[in-house]
Coordinates of C-alpha atoms and ligand atoms in Angstrom, one line a residue:
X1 CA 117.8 96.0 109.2
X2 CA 118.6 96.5 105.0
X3 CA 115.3 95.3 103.4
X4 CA 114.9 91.9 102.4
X5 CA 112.7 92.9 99.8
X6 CA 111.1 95.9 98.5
X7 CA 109.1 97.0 95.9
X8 CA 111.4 100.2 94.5
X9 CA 110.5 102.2 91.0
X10 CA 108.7 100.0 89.5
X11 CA 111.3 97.1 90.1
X12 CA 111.6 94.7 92.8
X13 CA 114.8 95.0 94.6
X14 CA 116.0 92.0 96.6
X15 CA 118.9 91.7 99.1
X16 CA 121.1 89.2 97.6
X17 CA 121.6 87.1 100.7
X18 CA 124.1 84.6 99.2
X19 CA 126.5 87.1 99.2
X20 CA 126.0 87.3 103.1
X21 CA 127.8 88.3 105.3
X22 CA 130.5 88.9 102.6
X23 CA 128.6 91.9 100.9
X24 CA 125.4 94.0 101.2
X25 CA 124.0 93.3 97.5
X26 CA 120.8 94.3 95.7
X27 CA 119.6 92.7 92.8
X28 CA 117.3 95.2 91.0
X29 CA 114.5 92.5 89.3
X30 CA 112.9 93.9 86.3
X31 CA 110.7 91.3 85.0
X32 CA 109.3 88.1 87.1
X33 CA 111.7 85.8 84.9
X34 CA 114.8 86.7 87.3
X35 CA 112.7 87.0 90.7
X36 CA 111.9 83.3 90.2
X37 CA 115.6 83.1 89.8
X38 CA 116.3 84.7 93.1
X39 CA 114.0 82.4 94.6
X40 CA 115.6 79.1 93.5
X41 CA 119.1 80.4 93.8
X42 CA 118.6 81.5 97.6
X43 CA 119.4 85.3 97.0
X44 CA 116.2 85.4 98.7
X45 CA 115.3 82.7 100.8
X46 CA 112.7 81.9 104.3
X47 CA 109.2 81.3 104.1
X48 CA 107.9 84.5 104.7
X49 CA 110.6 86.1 102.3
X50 CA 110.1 83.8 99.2
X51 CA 106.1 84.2 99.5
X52 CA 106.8 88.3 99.2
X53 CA 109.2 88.0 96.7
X54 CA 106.9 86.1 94.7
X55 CA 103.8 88.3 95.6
X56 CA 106.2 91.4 94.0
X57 CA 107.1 88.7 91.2
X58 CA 103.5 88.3 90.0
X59 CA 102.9 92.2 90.3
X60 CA 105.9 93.0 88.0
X61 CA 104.6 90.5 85.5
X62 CA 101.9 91.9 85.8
X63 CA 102.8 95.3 84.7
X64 CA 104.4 94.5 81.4
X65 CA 101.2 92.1 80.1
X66 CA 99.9 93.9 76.9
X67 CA 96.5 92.6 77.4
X68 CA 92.9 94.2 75.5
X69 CA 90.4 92.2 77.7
X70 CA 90.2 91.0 81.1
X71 CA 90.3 86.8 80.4
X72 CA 93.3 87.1 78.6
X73 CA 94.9 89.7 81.3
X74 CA 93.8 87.2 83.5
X75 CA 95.4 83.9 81.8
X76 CA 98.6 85.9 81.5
X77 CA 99.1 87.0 85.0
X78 CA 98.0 83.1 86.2
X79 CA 101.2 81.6 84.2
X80 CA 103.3 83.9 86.2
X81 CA 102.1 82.6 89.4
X82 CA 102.5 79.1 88.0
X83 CA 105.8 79.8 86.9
X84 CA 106.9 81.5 90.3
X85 CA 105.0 78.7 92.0
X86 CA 107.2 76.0 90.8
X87 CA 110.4 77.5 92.0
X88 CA 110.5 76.0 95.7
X89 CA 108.3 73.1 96.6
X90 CA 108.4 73.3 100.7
X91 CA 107.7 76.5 102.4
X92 CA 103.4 77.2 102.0
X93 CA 104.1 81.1 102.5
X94 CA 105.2 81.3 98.3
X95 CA 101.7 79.0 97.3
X96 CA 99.7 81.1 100.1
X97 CA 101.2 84.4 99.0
X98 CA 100.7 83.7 94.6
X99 CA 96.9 82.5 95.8
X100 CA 95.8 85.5 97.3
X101 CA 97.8 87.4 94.4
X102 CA 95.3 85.3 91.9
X103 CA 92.1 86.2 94.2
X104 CA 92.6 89.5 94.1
X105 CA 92.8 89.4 90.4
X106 CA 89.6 87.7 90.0
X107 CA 87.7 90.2 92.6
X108 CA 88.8 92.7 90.5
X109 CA 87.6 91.5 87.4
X110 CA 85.3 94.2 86.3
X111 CA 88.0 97.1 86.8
X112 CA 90.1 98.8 83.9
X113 CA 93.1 96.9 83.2
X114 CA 95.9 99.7 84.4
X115 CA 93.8 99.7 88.0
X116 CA 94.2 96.5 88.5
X117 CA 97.9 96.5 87.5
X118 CA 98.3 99.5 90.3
X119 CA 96.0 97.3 92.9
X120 CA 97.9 94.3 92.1
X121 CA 101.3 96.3 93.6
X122 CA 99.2 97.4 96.4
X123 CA 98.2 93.8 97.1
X124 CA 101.8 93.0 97.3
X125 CA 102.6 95.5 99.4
X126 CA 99.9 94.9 101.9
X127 CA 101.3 91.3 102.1
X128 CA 105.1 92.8 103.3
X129 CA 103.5 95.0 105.5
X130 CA 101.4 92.5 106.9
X131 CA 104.3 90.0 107.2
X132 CA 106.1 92.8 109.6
X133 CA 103.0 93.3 111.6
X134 CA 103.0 89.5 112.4
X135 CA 106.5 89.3 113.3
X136 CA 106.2 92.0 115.4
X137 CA 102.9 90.6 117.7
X138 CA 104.6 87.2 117.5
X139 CA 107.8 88.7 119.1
X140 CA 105.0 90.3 122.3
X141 CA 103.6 86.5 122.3
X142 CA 106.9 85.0 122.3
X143 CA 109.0 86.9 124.7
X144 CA 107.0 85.9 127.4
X145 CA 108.6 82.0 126.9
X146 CA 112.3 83.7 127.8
X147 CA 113.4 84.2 130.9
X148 CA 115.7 87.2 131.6
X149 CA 119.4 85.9 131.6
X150 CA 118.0 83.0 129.3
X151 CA 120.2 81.4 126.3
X152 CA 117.8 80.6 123.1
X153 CA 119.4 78.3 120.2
X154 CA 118.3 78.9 117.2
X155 CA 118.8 77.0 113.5
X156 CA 119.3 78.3 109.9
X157 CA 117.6 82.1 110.0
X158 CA 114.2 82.7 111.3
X159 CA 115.0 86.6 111.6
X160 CA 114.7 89.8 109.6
X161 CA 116.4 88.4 106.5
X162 CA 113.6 85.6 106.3
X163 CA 110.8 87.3 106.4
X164 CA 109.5 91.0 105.6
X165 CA 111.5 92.5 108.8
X166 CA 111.5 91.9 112.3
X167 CA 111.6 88.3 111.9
X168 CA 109.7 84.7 113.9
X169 CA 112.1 83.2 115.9
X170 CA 114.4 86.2 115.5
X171 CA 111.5 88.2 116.4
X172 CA 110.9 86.6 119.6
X173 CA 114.7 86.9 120.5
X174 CA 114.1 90.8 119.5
X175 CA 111.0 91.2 121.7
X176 CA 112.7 89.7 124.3
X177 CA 115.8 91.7 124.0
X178 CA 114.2 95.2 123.3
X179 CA 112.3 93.8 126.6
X180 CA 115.6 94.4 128.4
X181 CA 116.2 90.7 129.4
X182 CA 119.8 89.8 128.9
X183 CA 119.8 86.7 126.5
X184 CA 122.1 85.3 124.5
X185 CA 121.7 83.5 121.2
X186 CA 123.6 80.2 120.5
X187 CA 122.9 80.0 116.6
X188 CA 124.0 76.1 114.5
X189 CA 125.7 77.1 111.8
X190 CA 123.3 75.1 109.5
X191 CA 124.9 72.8 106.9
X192 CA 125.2 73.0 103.6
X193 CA 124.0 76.5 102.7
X194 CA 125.3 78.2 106.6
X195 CA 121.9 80.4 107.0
X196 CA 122.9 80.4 110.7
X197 CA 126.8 81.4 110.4
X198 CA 126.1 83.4 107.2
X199 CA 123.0 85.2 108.0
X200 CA 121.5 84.8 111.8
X201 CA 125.3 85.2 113.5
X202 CA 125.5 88.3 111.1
X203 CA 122.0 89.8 111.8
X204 CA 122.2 89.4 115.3
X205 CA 125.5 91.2 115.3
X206 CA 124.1 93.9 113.2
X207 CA 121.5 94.8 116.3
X208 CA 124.1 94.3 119.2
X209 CA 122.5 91.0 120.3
X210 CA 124.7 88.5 121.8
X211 CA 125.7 85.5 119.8
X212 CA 127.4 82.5 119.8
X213 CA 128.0 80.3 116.9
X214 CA 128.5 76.6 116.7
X215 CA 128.4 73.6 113.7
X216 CA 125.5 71.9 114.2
X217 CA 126.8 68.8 116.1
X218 CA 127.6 70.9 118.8
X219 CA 124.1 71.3 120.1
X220 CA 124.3 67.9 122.2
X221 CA 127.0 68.8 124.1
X222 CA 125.8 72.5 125.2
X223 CA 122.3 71.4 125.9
X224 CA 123.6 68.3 128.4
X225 CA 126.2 71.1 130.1
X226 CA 122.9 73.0 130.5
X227 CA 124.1 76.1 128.2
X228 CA 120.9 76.0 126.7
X229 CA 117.7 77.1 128.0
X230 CA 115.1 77.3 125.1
X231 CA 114.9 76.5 121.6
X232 CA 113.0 78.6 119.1
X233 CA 113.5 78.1 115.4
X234 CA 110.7 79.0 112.4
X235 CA 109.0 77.0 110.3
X236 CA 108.4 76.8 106.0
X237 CA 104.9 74.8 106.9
X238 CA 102.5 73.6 109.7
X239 CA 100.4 70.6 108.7
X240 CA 97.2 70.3 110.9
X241 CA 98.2 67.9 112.7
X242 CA 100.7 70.2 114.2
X243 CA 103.9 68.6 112.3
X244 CA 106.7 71.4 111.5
X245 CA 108.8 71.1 108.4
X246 CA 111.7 73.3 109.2
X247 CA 115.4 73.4 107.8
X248 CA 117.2 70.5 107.5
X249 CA 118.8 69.3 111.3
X250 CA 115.5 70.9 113.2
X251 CA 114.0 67.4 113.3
X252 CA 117.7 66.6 115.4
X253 CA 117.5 69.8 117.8
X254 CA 113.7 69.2 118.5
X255 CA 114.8 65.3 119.6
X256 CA 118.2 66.5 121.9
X257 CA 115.8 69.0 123.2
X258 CA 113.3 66.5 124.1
X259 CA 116.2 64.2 125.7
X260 CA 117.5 67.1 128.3
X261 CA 113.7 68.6 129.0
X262 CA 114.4 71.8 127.2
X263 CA 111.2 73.8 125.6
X264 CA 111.6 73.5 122.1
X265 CA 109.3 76.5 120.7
X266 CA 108.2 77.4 116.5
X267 CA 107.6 80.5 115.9
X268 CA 105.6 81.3 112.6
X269 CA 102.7 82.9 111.3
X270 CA 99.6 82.2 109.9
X271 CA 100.7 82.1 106.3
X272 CA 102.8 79.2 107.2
X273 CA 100.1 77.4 108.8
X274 CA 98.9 74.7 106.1
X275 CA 95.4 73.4 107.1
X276 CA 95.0 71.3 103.6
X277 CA 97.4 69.4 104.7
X278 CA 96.9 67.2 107.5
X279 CA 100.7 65.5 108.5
X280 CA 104.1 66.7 108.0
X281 CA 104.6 62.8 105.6
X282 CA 102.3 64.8 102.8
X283 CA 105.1 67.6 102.7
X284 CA 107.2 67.6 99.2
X285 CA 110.7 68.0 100.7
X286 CA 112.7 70.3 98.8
X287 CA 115.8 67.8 97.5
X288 CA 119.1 70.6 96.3
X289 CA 122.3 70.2 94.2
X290 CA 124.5 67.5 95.7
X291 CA 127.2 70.2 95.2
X292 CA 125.8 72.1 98.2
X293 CA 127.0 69.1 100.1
X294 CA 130.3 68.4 98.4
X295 CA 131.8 71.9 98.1
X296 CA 131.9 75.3 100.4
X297 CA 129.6 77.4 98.9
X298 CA 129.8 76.4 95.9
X299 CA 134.1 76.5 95.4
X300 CA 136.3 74.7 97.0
X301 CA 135.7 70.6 97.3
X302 CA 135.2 69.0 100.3
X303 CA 134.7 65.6 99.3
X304 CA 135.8 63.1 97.0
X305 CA 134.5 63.6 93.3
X306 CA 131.8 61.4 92.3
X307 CA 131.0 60.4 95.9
X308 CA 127.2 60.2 96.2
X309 CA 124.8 62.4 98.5
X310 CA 121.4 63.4 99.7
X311 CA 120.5 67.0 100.3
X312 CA 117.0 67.4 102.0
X313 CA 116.5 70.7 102.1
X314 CA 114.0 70.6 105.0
X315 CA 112.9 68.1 107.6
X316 CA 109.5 67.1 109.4
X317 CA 109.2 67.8 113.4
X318 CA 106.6 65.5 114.4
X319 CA 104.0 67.6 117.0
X320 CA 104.8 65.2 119.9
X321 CA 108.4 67.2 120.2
X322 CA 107.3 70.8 120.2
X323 CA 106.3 72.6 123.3
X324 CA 104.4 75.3 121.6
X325 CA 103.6 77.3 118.4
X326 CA 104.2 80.9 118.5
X327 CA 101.8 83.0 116.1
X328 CA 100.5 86.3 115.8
X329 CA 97.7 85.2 117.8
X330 CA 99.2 83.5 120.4
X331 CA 100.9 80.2 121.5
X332 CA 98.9 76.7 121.3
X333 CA 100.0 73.4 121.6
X334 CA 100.7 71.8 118.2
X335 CA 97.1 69.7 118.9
X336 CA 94.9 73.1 119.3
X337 CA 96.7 75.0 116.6
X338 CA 94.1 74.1 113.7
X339 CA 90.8 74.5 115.7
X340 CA 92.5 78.1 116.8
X341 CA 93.1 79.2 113.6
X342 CA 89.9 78.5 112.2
X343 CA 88.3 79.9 115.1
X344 CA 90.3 83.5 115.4
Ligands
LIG401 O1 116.3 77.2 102.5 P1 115.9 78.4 103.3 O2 117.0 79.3 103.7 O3 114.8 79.2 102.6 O4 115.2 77.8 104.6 C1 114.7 78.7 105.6 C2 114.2 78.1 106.8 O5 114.2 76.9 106.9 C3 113.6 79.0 107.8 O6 113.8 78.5 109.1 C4 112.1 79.1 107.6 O7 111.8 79.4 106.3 C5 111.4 80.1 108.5 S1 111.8 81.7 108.1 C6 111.0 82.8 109.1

């Protein structure tokens, strides 16, 4: 798979996923300013993604602060997190990822200014490398939920392009395939931004793995014919309680799941998990441009002018509907998944 995001010469270079599948962009980011850009505007989008992306952002600030002393290094590098911070209010991974940035800053206190510049890109990189190494052990975890000759429907894009590589759900899907078990992927297209038609139809197809698309109101239908055997879809956060907020229409697959007795699995790791929080109701719910809703992508109307919308971004899975949450350290029940992730 093209890298979602990388950190290149002393730029950060991001795949410009709204151009998906259309054309395989990069946008070359030279100062933080236009990575908080690419956050909000989608060109890099997924939990896991965004929180990299905004790692790299606070790094590349970093580098061009003309600081003497340490406290004003310090304050200087802190507004870029705040400002890359305030892009994207859902997904934990960004707040999780610009935290640990600003920890590492403050361990590093008594070091020369340019070292901690050249730690600060090493910080970053450790969190995309780190990011791949979780995708990878929650593919092993996860593969062993699907059955060989097993159909997995999926929603908006868990995979590769969400993440650092490999991908969560997609991960599990890849684990499973590189496993040699034929599956099959039915991916929802995912209204109004199409991260399932754009992106997860086109990923899958990039590796050879089967896959079917459908709009999103289609799911009913194939899981009561029995087309569907499992569901596995990612997450932006985990509240304690176990609630999932996921893209917008998960909240709808995790019910019709629940209603024909299909497994209805998350796959996400630790950096999504949100302990702070304790329900998915304390989530801030990412609310977009109404013109998401009304136009395809962005051009051509497909509703009457002036006609007025809602455009959650995300929705909350209550715990009671999800079989199991796939991590790098395993799978718990959506009621264990705090005490285990204190405990491991
Ligand atoms: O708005 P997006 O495209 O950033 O939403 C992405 C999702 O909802 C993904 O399912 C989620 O971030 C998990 S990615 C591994």
């Amino acid at each position: 798979m093209v890298p979602t995001v990388e950190w290149k010469d002393g730029v950060v270079r991001i795949l410009d996923q709204s151009q998906l599948p259309d054309k395989v962009e990069f946008v070359d980011c030279r100062d933080y300013e236009t990575v908080g850009l690419a956050i909000k505007e989608l060109w890099v989008r997924g939990a896991p993604a965004i929180g990299i992306a905004a790692a790299m952002g606070v790094a590349l600030g970093a580098q061009a602060v003309k600081a003497a002393d340490y406290d004003t290094f310090r304050k200087a590098v802190g507004a870029i997190g705040d400002h890359l911070a305030a892009t994207r209010p859902t997904a934990v991974n960004l707040f999780w990822a610009i935290d640990r940035m600003k920890r590492r800053l403050d361990a590093l206190k008594t070091e020369p200014i340019p070292v901690i510049k050249q730690k600060l890109i090493a910080e970053a990189q450790a969190i995309l490398d780190e990011d791949i190494a979780m995708n990878r052990a929650i593919g092993k975890h996860g593969s062993a939920v699907i059955g060989d000759g097993q159909t997995i429907l999926t929603h908006c894009n868990a995979g590769a392009l969400a993440t650092g590589g490999y991908g969560t759900a997609l991960g599990v899907v890849r684990a499973a395939w590189e496993a040699g078990k034929k599956i099959r992927v039915v991916a929802g297209e995912t209204r109004p931004v199409l991260q399932g038609s754009r992106l997860t139809a086109w990923e899958l197809m990039q590796d050879g793995i089967p896959v079917t698309l459908i709009t999103d109101n289609m799911a009913g239908t194939l899981m009561r014919r029995g087309e569907v055997h499992v569901c596995v879809v990612g997450a932006d956060r985990i509240t304690a309680n176990g609630d999932v907020a996921n893209k917008i229409g998960t909240y709808s697959l995790a019910v019709l799941a629940h209603a024909h007795d299909i497994p209805f699995y998350v796959a996400a790791p630790s950096s999504t998990v949100d302990l702070a929080t304790l329900s998915g109701d304390q989530i801030p719910i990412e609310q977009r441009n109404p013109r998401e809703v009304t136009h395809v992508r962005g051009k051509e109307a497909i509703a009457p002018e002036g006609v007025e919308v809602v455009n959650p971004a995300f929705d909350v899975t209550p715990a009671k509907l999800i079989t199991g949450i796939i991590t790098e350290k395993g799978i718990f029940k959506p009621g264990e998944l705090a005490d285990k992730m204190r405990s491991r």
